[in-house]
Amino acid sequence: GINAEYGGTKMLSAIAQKAKQSPCLILAQTAFIAAIIIPFAVILSIFNQVGVGNDAAVTEYNTTFAALPQASVSFHIISVEGAGGPSQPSLSYTADVTIPDEWKDTSNILGSNVTYQLALGATIFTKKDILPVSGSMRMSTGLVSRYPFDTYTLDLLVALLPVDIEKNTIANVNVDILVNDQYGWTVKVKPDLPEPSAKDSEYFYKSFKVEVRRSGLFKLYPVFMMVTFWLLTLVLMYFASCVLIWETKQLETPLVGVVISGLFAIPAFRNTAPQSPPIGCLLDFAGFFWTMLTLIITAISIFIRYINLGKPNQPPPNPQPVIPLLER
């Protein structure tokens, strides 16, 4: 511990002494830092101007059907699919319905036929579809570029109607939404209740707001990666400054191999992010790009310095032994 402290103090003293002797070294160090900070500030400001999308409009509905026949819809969210892709994830679901007896067609001698229309978002199921029905819905808002803090929303419309609206009475529909435990995601569903419409409507439906975001553990590791990227960036800046600018460290051949291996190791580390999204998300702008930029600048500078060092000094050849004249 004492030796390390002494070595660090000695290095700082050497840097201060060289700075006094050659003020240009301070300018070189400032330019090196600016080459990292300025692009970060500029590109991050451009990234923040990217919109997060617009919420879908909420449709009004009539709530004056309390005395009507009762029907129910059971909507079951099975899984969140498409994570890690360039677009919004999708919800995989199944749905089942229970309809009033008034909607059943008893004229068929083979039995009662269920005559209904079930609307789930933009998909409409009819009596031809065998219950329970299944499908998927893509989230309407949210950007994967905000990873790992991306949040997605969906305005879910659930409507259940008789096929023959003129013959059958619209029912009062009760909707139950169930959500499976999701790996890496938190799904929240809440009723979306606008002001009732003053005009009569032929359709009775209920709307819900579905919100999907990554779970806490799936946010923690990417944040750790951001911190790691910046620590690596600072270490590389310190290393390059000591070797290339202040010359307090000697450039050795193994150091060149370390820098080259980092060009391949850091992208592999970046791809260990949970549900790793494509290149260009917040994780990259907040850390990965700047580590790679620093590494590339350091690698090029070290190559130039290593080439300029020239051929290493060779030890002089062993002299031939001198034989005395008397022994000849």
Short mmCIF file of C-alpha atoms in Angstrom, two decimals:
data_model
loop_
_atom_site.label_atom_id
_atom_site.label_comp_id
_atom_site.label_asym_id
_atom_site.label_seq_id
_atom_site.Cartn_x
_atom_site.Cartn_y
_atom_site.Cartn_z
CA GLY A 1 0.00 0.00 0.00
CA ILE A 2 2.85 2.38 0.85
CA ASN A 3 4.66 1.53 -2.38
CA ALA A 4 1.50 2.13 -4.45
CA GLU A 5 0.90 5.47 -2.75
CA TYR A 6 4.51 6.46 -3.28
CA GLY A 7 4.33 5.42 -6.93
CA GLY A 8 1.18 7.47 -7.50
CA THR A 9 2.68 10.54 -5.80
CA LYS A 10 5.86 10.17 -7.83
CA MET A 11 3.83 9.95 -11.07
CA LEU A 12 1.82 13.07 -10.25
CA SER A 13 5.01 14.93 -9.44
CA ALA A 14 6.50 13.89 -12.77
CA ILE A 15 3.37 15.05 -14.61
CA ALA A 16 3.43 18.41 -12.83
CA GLN A 17 7.12 18.87 -13.64
CA LYS A 18 6.59 18.09 -17.32
CA ALA A 19 3.63 20.45 -17.45
CA LYS A 20 5.83 23.28 -16.21
CA GLN A 21 8.51 22.46 -18.75
CA SER A 22 6.14 22.12 -21.68
CA PRO A 23 2.73 23.84 -21.41
CA CYS A 24 1.79 22.32 -24.78
CA LEU A 25 1.27 19.01 -23.02
CA ILE A 26 -1.60 20.56 -21.08
CA LEU A 27 -3.22 21.59 -24.37
CA ALA A 28 -2.74 18.09 -25.73
CA GLN A 29 -4.38 16.58 -22.65
CA THR A 30 -7.28 19.06 -22.89
CA ALA A 31 -7.77 18.25 -26.58
CA PHE A 32 -7.81 14.53 -25.80
CA ILE A 33 -10.54 14.98 -23.18
CA ALA A 34 -12.52 17.30 -25.47
CA ALA A 35 -12.43 14.67 -28.23
CA ILE A 36 -14.46 12.43 -25.91
CA ILE A 37 -16.76 14.89 -24.12
CA ILE A 38 -17.83 17.11 -27.03
CA PRO A 39 -19.14 14.30 -29.29
CA PHE A 40 -20.92 12.81 -26.28
CA ALA A 41 -22.74 16.08 -25.52
CA VAL A 42 -23.65 16.74 -29.17
CA ILE A 43 -24.95 13.27 -30.03
CA LEU A 44 -26.77 12.87 -26.72
CA SER A 45 -28.60 16.17 -27.31
CA ILE A 46 -29.66 14.89 -30.75
CA PHE A 47 -30.78 11.59 -29.24
CA ASN A 48 -32.98 13.40 -26.68
CA GLN A 49 -34.91 15.06 -29.52
CA VAL A 50 -36.29 11.71 -30.67
CA GLY A 51 -40.00 11.54 -29.82
CA VAL A 52 -41.51 8.86 -27.65
CA GLY A 53 -44.64 8.49 -29.76
CA ASN A 54 -48.21 9.70 -29.28
CA ASP A 55 -50.83 8.03 -27.15
CA ALA A 56 -53.76 6.61 -29.09
CA ALA A 57 -57.01 8.53 -28.81
CA VAL A 58 -59.49 7.18 -26.27
CA THR A 59 -62.97 6.54 -27.68
CA GLU A 60 -65.95 7.51 -25.59
CA TYR A 61 -68.55 4.92 -24.73
CA ASN A 62 -72.03 4.83 -23.21
CA THR A 63 -72.49 3.48 -19.68
CA THR A 64 -76.31 3.45 -19.51
CA PHE A 65 -76.79 -0.30 -19.93
CA ALA A 66 -77.04 -1.46 -16.33
CA ALA A 67 -80.49 -3.09 -16.78
CA LEU A 68 -79.59 -5.02 -19.94
CA PRO A 69 -78.80 -8.76 -20.24
CA GLN A 70 -75.47 -9.78 -18.75
CA ALA A 71 -72.46 -11.00 -20.74
CA SER A 72 -68.81 -11.42 -19.83
CA VAL A 73 -65.41 -11.50 -21.53
CA SER A 74 -62.35 -13.13 -20.00
CA PHE A 75 -59.18 -11.68 -21.55
CA HIS A 76 -55.98 -13.51 -20.62
CA ILE A 77 -52.55 -11.99 -21.42
CA ILE A 78 -50.23 -14.97 -21.90
CA SER A 79 -46.84 -13.46 -22.70
CA VAL A 80 -44.90 -10.47 -23.99
CA GLU A 81 -43.28 -11.40 -27.31
CA GLY A 82 -40.78 -9.77 -29.64
CA ALA A 83 -38.48 -8.39 -26.92
CA GLY A 84 -35.09 -7.33 -28.19
CA GLY A 85 -36.31 -6.53 -31.70
CA PRO A 86 -36.26 -3.16 -33.44
CA SER A 87 -40.00 -2.55 -32.93
CA GLN A 88 -42.50 -2.62 -30.08
CA PRO A 89 -43.22 -5.95 -28.39
CA SER A 90 -46.54 -7.76 -28.79
CA LEU A 91 -49.00 -9.25 -26.32
CA SER A 92 -50.03 -12.86 -26.86
CA TYR A 93 -53.53 -13.51 -25.52
CA THR A 94 -56.53 -15.80 -25.33
CA ALA A 95 -60.13 -14.73 -24.77
CA ASP A 96 -63.38 -16.46 -23.87
CA VAL A 97 -66.93 -15.15 -23.73
CA THR A 98 -70.17 -15.92 -21.94
CA ILE A 99 -73.24 -14.57 -23.74
CA PRO A 100 -76.90 -14.14 -22.73
CA ASP A 101 -79.44 -16.77 -23.71
CA GLU A 102 -81.23 -14.19 -25.86
CA TRP A 103 -78.34 -14.25 -28.33
CA LYS A 104 -78.53 -17.98 -28.94
CA ASP A 105 -80.20 -19.19 -32.11
CA THR A 106 -82.57 -22.00 -31.09
CA SER A 107 -84.10 -22.42 -34.55
CA ASN A 108 -81.33 -24.78 -35.64
CA ILE A 109 -82.44 -28.41 -35.08
CA LEU A 110 -78.84 -29.44 -34.46
CA GLY A 111 -78.67 -27.26 -31.39
CA SER A 112 -78.27 -23.70 -30.26
CA ASN A 113 -75.78 -21.59 -32.20
CA VAL A 114 -73.87 -18.81 -30.48
CA THR A 115 -74.29 -15.65 -32.46
CA TYR A 116 -71.90 -12.93 -31.31
CA GLN A 117 -69.24 -10.50 -32.44
CA LEU A 118 -66.21 -10.07 -30.20
CA ALA A 119 -63.90 -7.11 -30.86
CA LEU A 120 -60.46 -7.13 -29.25
CA GLY A 121 -58.60 -4.07 -30.41
CA ALA A 122 -58.61 -4.07 -34.20
CA THR A 123 -59.47 -7.81 -34.43
CA ILE A 124 -63.08 -8.96 -34.70
CA PHE A 125 -64.11 -12.56 -33.95
CA THR A 126 -67.52 -13.98 -34.91
CA LYS A 127 -69.54 -17.12 -34.27
CA LYS A 128 -67.35 -18.93 -36.82
CA ASP A 129 -64.38 -18.79 -34.45
CA ILE A 130 -64.07 -21.55 -31.88
CA LEU A 131 -63.80 -20.39 -28.29
CA PRO A 132 -61.51 -19.56 -26.69
CA VAL A 133 -60.00 -17.35 -29.37
CA SER A 134 -56.33 -16.36 -29.43
CA GLY A 135 -54.09 -13.83 -31.12
CA SER A 136 -51.54 -11.11 -30.54
CA MET A 137 -51.53 -7.32 -30.33
CA ARG A 138 -48.59 -5.01 -30.96
CA MET A 139 -48.06 -2.26 -28.41
CA SER A 140 -49.07 1.09 -29.90
CA THR A 141 -46.60 3.45 -28.21
CA GLY A 142 -43.05 3.22 -26.94
CA LEU A 143 -39.57 3.04 -28.46
CA VAL A 144 -36.99 0.31 -28.00
CA SER A 145 -34.33 3.03 -28.40
CA ARG A 146 -35.09 4.01 -24.77
CA TYR A 147 -33.75 0.66 -23.53
CA PRO A 148 -33.53 -0.18 -20.62
CA PHE A 149 -36.07 2.48 -19.56
CA ASP A 150 -38.48 1.83 -22.43
CA THR A 151 -42.19 1.76 -21.62
CA TYR A 152 -44.93 0.59 -23.98
CA THR A 153 -48.67 1.25 -23.83
CA LEU A 154 -51.73 -0.10 -25.59
CA ASP A 155 -55.32 1.13 -25.61
CA LEU A 156 -57.28 -2.11 -25.42
CA LEU A 157 -60.86 -2.03 -26.66
CA VAL A 158 -63.14 -4.93 -25.68
CA ALA A 159 -66.60 -5.12 -27.23
CA LEU A 160 -69.17 -7.93 -27.31
CA LEU A 161 -72.25 -7.58 -29.50
CA PRO A 162 -74.98 -9.81 -30.94
CA VAL A 163 -74.73 -10.51 -34.65
CA ASP A 164 -78.27 -9.27 -35.23
CA ILE A 165 -78.37 -5.99 -33.36
CA GLU A 166 -81.89 -5.18 -34.59
CA LYS A 167 -83.28 -8.46 -33.23
CA ASN A 168 -81.21 -8.85 -30.06
CA THR A 169 -80.65 -6.46 -27.21
CA ILE A 170 -77.16 -5.17 -26.49
CA ALA A 171 -75.85 -6.73 -23.30
CA ASN A 172 -74.12 -5.21 -20.33
CA VAL A 173 -70.60 -6.64 -20.65
CA ASN A 174 -68.32 -7.41 -17.75
CA VAL A 175 -64.62 -7.74 -18.66
CA ASP A 176 -62.04 -9.64 -16.60
CA ILE A 177 -58.39 -9.30 -17.56
CA LEU A 178 -55.82 -11.79 -16.28
CA VAL A 179 -52.05 -11.43 -16.65
CA ASN A 180 -49.47 -14.21 -16.42
CA ASP A 181 -46.18 -13.62 -14.65
CA GLN A 182 -43.79 -12.31 -17.31
CA TYR A 183 -40.06 -12.97 -17.60
CA GLY A 184 -38.31 -9.61 -17.52
CA TRP A 185 -41.49 -7.53 -17.90
CA THR A 186 -44.01 -5.82 -15.66
CA VAL A 187 -47.53 -5.62 -17.13
CA LYS A 188 -50.13 -3.30 -15.61
CA VAL A 189 -53.75 -3.01 -16.75
CA LYS A 190 -56.14 -0.32 -15.59
CA PRO A 191 -59.58 0.76 -16.80
CA ASP A 192 -59.61 3.74 -19.12
CA LEU A 193 -62.85 5.53 -18.30
CA PRO A 194 -63.56 8.72 -20.25
CA GLU A 195 -66.65 10.79 -19.72
CA PRO A 196 -69.79 8.93 -20.94
CA SER A 197 -71.06 10.01 -24.31
CA ALA A 198 -74.28 11.97 -24.32
CA LYS A 199 -75.42 10.32 -27.55
CA ASP A 200 -76.74 6.79 -27.91
CA SER A 201 -74.41 4.22 -29.43
CA GLU A 202 -75.04 0.91 -31.18
CA TYR A 203 -71.95 -0.58 -29.56
CA PHE A 204 -71.21 -1.33 -25.98
CA TYR A 205 -67.55 -1.68 -25.12
CA LYS A 206 -65.00 -1.05 -22.40
CA SER A 207 -61.48 0.23 -22.82
CA PHE A 208 -58.34 -0.39 -20.82
CA LYS A 209 -54.84 1.03 -20.72
CA VAL A 210 -52.15 -1.67 -20.83
CA GLU A 211 -48.64 -0.62 -19.77
CA VAL A 212 -45.59 -2.81 -20.27
CA ARG A 213 -42.15 -1.98 -18.90
CA ARG A 214 -39.02 -3.92 -18.02
CA SER A 215 -38.75 -5.31 -14.50
CA GLY A 216 -36.33 -3.87 -11.97
CA LEU A 217 -33.68 -6.57 -12.29
CA PHE A 218 -33.66 -6.15 -16.08
CA LYS A 219 -32.94 -2.44 -15.59
CA LEU A 220 -30.23 -2.90 -12.94
CA TYR A 221 -27.74 -4.80 -15.11
CA PRO A 222 -27.84 -2.32 -18.05
CA VAL A 223 -27.26 0.53 -15.57
CA PHE A 224 -24.28 -1.42 -14.22
CA MET A 225 -23.05 -1.75 -17.82
CA MET A 226 -23.30 2.02 -18.33
CA VAL A 227 -21.22 2.64 -15.21
CA THR A 228 -18.70 0.01 -16.34
CA PHE A 229 -18.39 1.59 -19.78
CA TRP A 230 -17.57 4.97 -18.26
CA LEU A 231 -15.07 3.49 -15.82
CA LEU A 232 -13.35 1.79 -18.76
CA THR A 233 -13.41 5.08 -20.65
CA LEU A 234 -11.73 6.92 -17.76
CA VAL A 235 -9.10 4.19 -17.37
CA LEU A 236 -8.33 4.28 -21.10
CA MET A 237 -8.04 8.06 -21.05
CA TYR A 238 -5.66 7.89 -18.07
CA PHE A 239 -3.61 5.13 -19.69
CA ALA A 240 -3.37 6.91 -23.05
CA SER A 241 -2.47 10.20 -21.40
CA CYS A 242 0.33 8.64 -19.33
CA VAL A 243 1.82 6.78 -22.31
CA LEU A 244 1.27 9.20 -25.19
CA ILE A 245 1.20 12.67 -23.69
CA TRP A 246 3.05 12.76 -20.39
CA GLU A 247 5.26 9.74 -21.11
CA THR A 248 5.26 8.67 -17.49
CA LYS A 249 4.62 5.08 -18.56
CA GLN A 250 6.70 3.10 -20.99
CA LEU A 251 5.04 1.72 -24.10
CA GLU A 252 5.50 -2.02 -24.16
CA THR A 253 4.45 -4.57 -26.75
CA PRO A 254 1.90 -6.41 -24.50
CA LEU A 255 -0.01 -3.14 -24.03
CA VAL A 256 -0.68 -3.03 -27.76
CA GLY A 257 -2.27 -6.48 -27.57
CA VAL A 258 -4.45 -5.41 -24.63
CA VAL A 259 -5.86 -2.46 -26.60
CA ILE A 260 -6.53 -4.62 -29.68
CA SER A 261 -8.34 -7.28 -27.64
CA GLY A 262 -10.57 -4.59 -26.15
CA LEU A 263 -11.94 -3.78 -29.62
CA PHE A 264 -13.51 -7.26 -29.67
CA ALA A 265 -14.18 -7.82 -25.96
CA ILE A 266 -16.23 -4.65 -25.28
CA PRO A 267 -18.86 -5.27 -28.04
CA ALA A 268 -19.23 -8.83 -26.73
CA PHE A 269 -19.80 -7.44 -23.22
CA ARG A 270 -22.40 -5.03 -24.59
CA ASN A 271 -24.36 -7.91 -26.12
CA THR A 272 -24.76 -9.52 -22.67
CA ALA A 273 -27.49 -6.98 -21.89
CA PRO A 274 -30.81 -8.73 -21.07
CA GLN A 275 -33.04 -8.95 -24.15
CA SER A 276 -30.24 -7.15 -25.99
CA PRO A 277 -31.74 -4.61 -28.43
CA PRO A 278 -30.17 -3.50 -31.72
CA ILE A 279 -27.27 -1.04 -31.68
CA GLY A 280 -28.45 2.55 -31.20
CA CYS A 281 -30.43 2.49 -27.94
CA LEU A 282 -29.92 4.59 -24.82
CA LEU A 283 -27.47 2.03 -23.44
CA ASP A 284 -25.16 2.72 -26.39
CA PHE A 285 -25.47 6.50 -26.33
CA ALA A 286 -24.93 6.63 -22.57
CA GLY A 287 -21.79 4.48 -22.48
CA PHE A 288 -20.89 1.95 -25.17
CA PHE A 289 -20.20 4.40 -28.01
CA TRP A 290 -17.84 6.50 -25.89
CA THR A 291 -15.85 3.54 -24.66
CA MET A 292 -15.38 2.35 -28.23
CA LEU A 293 -14.50 5.88 -29.39
CA THR A 294 -11.88 6.22 -26.66
CA LEU A 295 -10.53 2.75 -27.41
CA ILE A 296 -10.20 3.44 -31.14
CA ILE A 297 -8.46 6.79 -30.56
CA THR A 298 -6.12 5.12 -28.05
CA ALA A 299 -5.38 2.20 -30.40
CA ILE A 300 -4.55 4.46 -33.35
CA SER A 301 -2.37 6.72 -31.21
CA ILE A 302 -0.49 3.77 -29.70
CA PHE A 303 0.11 2.27 -33.14
CA ILE A 304 1.56 5.53 -34.39
CA ARG A 305 3.76 5.88 -31.33
CA TYR A 306 4.84 2.23 -31.52
CA ILE A 307 5.81 2.59 -35.19
CA ASN A 308 7.70 5.81 -34.53
CA LEU A 309 9.79 4.10 -31.87
CA GLY A 310 11.57 2.24 -34.64
CA LYS A 311 13.46 -1.01 -34.32
CA PRO A 312 14.40 -1.81 -30.75
CA ASN A 313 18.03 -1.54 -29.81
CA GLN A 314 19.89 -4.80 -30.39
CA PRO A 315 22.58 -5.86 -27.95
CA PRO A 316 26.15 -5.59 -29.37
CA PRO A 317 27.63 -8.85 -30.71
CA ASN A 318 29.89 -10.80 -28.42
CA PRO A 319 33.56 -9.83 -29.11
CA GLN A 320 35.94 -12.55 -30.23
CA PRO A 321 38.31 -13.65 -27.48
CA VAL A 322 41.84 -12.26 -27.84
CA ILE A 323 44.49 -14.98 -27.96
CA PRO A 324 47.87 -13.96 -26.51
CA LEU A 325 50.83 -14.13 -28.87
CA LEU A 326 52.70 -16.55 -26.63
CA GLU A 327 49.88 -19.12 -27.06
CA ARG A 328 49.98 -18.96 -30.83
#
